[in-house]
Coordinates of C-alpha atoms in Angstrom, one line a residue:
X291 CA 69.6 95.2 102.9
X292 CA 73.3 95.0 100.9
X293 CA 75.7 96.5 103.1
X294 CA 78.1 98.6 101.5
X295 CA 81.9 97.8 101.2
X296 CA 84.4 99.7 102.5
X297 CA 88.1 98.8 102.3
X298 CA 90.3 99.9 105.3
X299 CA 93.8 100.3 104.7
X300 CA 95.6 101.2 108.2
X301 CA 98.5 102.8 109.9
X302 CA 102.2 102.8 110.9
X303 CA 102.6 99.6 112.9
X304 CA 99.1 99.3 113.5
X305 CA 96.7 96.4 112.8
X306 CA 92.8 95.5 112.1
X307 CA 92.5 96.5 115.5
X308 CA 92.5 100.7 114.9
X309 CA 89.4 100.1 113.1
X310 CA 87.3 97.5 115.3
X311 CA 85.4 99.9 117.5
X312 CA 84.0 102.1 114.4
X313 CA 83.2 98.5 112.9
X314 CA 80.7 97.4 115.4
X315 CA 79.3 101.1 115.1
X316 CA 78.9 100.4 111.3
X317 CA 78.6 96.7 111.2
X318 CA 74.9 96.5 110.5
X319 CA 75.5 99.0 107.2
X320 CA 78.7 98.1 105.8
X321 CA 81.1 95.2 104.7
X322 CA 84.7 96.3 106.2
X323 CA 87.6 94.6 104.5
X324 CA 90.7 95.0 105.9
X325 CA 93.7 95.1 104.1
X326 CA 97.2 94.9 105.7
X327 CA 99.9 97.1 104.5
X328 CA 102.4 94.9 102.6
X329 CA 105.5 94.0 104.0
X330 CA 107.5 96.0 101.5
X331 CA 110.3 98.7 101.8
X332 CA 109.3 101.3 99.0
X333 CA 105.9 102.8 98.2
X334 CA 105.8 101.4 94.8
X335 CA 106.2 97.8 96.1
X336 CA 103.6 98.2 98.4
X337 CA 101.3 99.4 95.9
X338 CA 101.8 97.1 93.7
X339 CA 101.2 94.5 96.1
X340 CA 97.6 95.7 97.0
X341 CA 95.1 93.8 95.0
X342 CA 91.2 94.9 95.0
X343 CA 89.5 92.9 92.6
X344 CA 86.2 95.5 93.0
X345 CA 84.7 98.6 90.8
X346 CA 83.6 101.4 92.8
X347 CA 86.1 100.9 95.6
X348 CA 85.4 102.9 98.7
X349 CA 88.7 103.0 100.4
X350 CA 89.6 105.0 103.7
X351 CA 93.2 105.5 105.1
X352 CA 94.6 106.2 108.3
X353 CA 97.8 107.8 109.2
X354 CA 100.3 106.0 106.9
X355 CA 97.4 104.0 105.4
X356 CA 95.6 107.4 104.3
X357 CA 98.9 107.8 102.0
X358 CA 99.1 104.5 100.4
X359 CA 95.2 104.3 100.1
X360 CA 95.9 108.0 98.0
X361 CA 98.7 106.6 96.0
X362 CA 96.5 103.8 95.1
X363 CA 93.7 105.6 94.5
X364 CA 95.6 107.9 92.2
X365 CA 97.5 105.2 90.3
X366 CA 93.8 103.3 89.5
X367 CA 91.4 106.2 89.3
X368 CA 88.8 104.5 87.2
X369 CA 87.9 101.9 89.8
X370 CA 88.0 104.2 92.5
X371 CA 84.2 105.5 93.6
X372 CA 85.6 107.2 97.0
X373 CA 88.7 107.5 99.6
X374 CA 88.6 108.4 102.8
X375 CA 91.7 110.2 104.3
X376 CA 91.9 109.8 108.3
X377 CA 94.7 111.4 110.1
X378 CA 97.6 111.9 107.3
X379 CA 98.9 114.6 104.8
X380 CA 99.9 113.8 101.9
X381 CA 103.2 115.1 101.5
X382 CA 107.1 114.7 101.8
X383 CA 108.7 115.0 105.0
X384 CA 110.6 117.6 106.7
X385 CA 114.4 117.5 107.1
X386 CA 114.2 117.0 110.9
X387 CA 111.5 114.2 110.5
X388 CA 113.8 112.8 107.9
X389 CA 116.7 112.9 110.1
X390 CA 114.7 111.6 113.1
X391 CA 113.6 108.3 111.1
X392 CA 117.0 108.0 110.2
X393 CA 118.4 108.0 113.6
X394 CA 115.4 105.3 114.7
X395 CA 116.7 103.0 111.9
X396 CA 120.4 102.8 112.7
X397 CA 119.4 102.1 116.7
X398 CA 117.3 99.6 115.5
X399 CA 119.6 97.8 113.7
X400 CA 122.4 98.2 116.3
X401 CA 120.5 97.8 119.6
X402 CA 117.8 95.9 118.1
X403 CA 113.4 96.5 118.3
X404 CA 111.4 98.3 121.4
X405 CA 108.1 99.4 121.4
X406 CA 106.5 103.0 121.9
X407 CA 106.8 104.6 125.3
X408 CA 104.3 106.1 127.1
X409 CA 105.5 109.4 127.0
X410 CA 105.6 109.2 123.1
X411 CA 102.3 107.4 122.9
X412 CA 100.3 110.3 124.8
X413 CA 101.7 112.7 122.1
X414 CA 99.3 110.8 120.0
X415 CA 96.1 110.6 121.9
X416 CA 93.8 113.0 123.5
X417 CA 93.0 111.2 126.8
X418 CA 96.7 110.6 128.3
X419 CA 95.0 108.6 131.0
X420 CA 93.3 105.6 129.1
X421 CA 95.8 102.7 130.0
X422 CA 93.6 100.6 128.0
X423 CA 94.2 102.5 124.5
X424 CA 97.9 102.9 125.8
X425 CA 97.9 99.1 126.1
X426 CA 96.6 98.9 122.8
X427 CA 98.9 100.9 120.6
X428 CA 101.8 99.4 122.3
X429 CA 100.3 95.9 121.4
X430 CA 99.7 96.9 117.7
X431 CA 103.1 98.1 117.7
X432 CA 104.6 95.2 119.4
X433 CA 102.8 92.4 116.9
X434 CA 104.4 93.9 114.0
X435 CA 107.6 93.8 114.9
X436 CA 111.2 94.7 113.7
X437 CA 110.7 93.3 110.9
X438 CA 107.9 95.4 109.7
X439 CA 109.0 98.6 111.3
X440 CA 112.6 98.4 109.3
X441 CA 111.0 97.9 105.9
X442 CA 108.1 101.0 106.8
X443 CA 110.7 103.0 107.9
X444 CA 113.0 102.3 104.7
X445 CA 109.5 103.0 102.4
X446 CA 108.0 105.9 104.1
X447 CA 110.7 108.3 104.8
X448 CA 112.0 109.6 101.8
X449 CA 108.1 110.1 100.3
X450 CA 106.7 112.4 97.5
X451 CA 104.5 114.8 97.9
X452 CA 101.4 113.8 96.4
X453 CA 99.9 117.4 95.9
X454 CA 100.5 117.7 91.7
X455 CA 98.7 114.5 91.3
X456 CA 95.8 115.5 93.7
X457 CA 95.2 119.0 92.0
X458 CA 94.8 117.1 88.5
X459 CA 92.7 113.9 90.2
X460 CA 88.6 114.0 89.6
X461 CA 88.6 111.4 92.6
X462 CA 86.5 112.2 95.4
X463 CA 88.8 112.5 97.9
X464 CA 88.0 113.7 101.5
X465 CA 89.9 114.3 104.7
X466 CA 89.0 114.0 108.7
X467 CA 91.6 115.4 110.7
X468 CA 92.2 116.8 114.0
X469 CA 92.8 120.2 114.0
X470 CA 95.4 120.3 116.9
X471 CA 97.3 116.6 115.3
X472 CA 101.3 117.5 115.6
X473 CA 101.8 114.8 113.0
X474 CA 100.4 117.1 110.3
X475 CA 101.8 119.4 107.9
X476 CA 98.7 122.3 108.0
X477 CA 100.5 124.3 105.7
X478 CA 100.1 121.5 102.9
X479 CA 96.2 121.2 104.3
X480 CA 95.9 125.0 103.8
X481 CA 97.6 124.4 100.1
X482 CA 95.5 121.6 99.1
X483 CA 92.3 123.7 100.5
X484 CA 92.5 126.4 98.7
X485 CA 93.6 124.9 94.7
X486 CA 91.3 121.6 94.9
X487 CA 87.3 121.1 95.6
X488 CA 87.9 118.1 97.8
X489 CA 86.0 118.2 101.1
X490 CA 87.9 118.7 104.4
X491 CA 86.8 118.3 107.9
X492 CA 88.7 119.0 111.0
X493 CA 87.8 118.2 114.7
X494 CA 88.5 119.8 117.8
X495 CA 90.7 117.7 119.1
X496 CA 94.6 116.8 119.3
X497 CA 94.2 113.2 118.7
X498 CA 96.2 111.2 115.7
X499 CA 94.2 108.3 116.6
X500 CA 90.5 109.3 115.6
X501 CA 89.3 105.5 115.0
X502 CA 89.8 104.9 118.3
X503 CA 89.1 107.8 120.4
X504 CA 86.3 109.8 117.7
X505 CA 85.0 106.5 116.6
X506 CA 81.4 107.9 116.7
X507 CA 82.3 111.0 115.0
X508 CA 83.8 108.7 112.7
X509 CA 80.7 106.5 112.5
X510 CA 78.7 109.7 111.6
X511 CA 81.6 111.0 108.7
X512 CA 81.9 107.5 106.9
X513 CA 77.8 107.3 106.9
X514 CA 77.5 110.8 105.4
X515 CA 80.3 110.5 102.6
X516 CA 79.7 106.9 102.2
X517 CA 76.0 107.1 101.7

């Protein structure tokens, strides 16, 4: 049987990692290729720098990578068969998110890199007593480094809302979100509902990180749009 492929496109200071437990789920039916986000500081660079020499590109997104993987998506529409949207809205930042990145920049650069705390890390999952997934995230975090968390920082924070393109795109886009995440704007959700046809799913859940704690309701979504 030819496996389908799939291109993964991941998260804020995340790695290959975020997608490996819904990859042995889905091994057996699809080719996953990973593809790192580009060590750029602007949107358009990064774009730019992602390469998919395929036709019909299934491509799914998480978080930050559901935004770049809908800018790219949007930018080459006729290679584009399906994209996935995990975890992530699609739209500019607010003023107190703005600031916030902001103020995480300048310590950086004066006090220099540290990695998520737990306190901040349980904000994002469900289960605030997996150490393992804990672990985990702080590893991803870590093995990017300062490096890569400056130039995302500098490319992500003053984005545009992607909602005029969307409402004029015949790409079959779809969302899976959580319905209690606190990362996402469900006004713009609600916005995007209600003047597109694009399928969205929620689940009932808090988690940002549905790879790796849904990763069999995740197994099920990806086989049912992906099919």
């Amino acid at each position: 049987m030819t496996k389908k492929r799939v291109y993964l496109i991941t998260g804020f200071m995340c790695d290959e990692r975020i997608w490996s437990r819904v990859e042995t789920l889905l091994q057996d039916s699809y080719e996953f290729i990973y593809i790192p986000i580009p060590n750029e500081n602007s949107f358009e660079k990064i774009v730019k720098k992602i390469h998919i020499d395929d036709e019909n590109i299934n491509l799914i997104g998480f978080s930050l990578g559901g935004y770049i993987a809908s800018y790219y998506a949007l930018k080459n529409y006729l290679k584009i068969n399906k994209v996935l949207v995990i975890s992530s809205t699609l739209c500019s930042l607010n003023d107190d998110e703005i600031r916030q990145r902001e103020f995480a920049l300048k310590l950086v650069k004066e006090y220099g890199f540290s990695i998520l705390n737990d306190k901040k890390i349980k904000t994002l999952i469900e289960n605030k007593n997996d150490n393992s997934l804990i672990a985990l995230i702080k590893d991803m975090y870590k093995n990017n480094g300062k490096e890569k968390f400056i130039n995302l920082l500098q490319a992500t924070t003053y984005r545009k809302d992607l909602s005029n393109m969307l409402q004029k795109s015949n790409t079959d886009f779809n969302f899976l979100y959580s319905e209690d995440d606190i990362l996402l704007d469900k006004n713009w959700i609600d916005t995007i509902k209600e003047n597109t046809n694009f399928l969205f799913e929620s689940i009932p859940s808090d988690t940002h990180m549905i790879p790796l704690e849904k990763a069999d309701y995740l197994k099920d979504y990806i086989s049912r749009i992906i099919n």
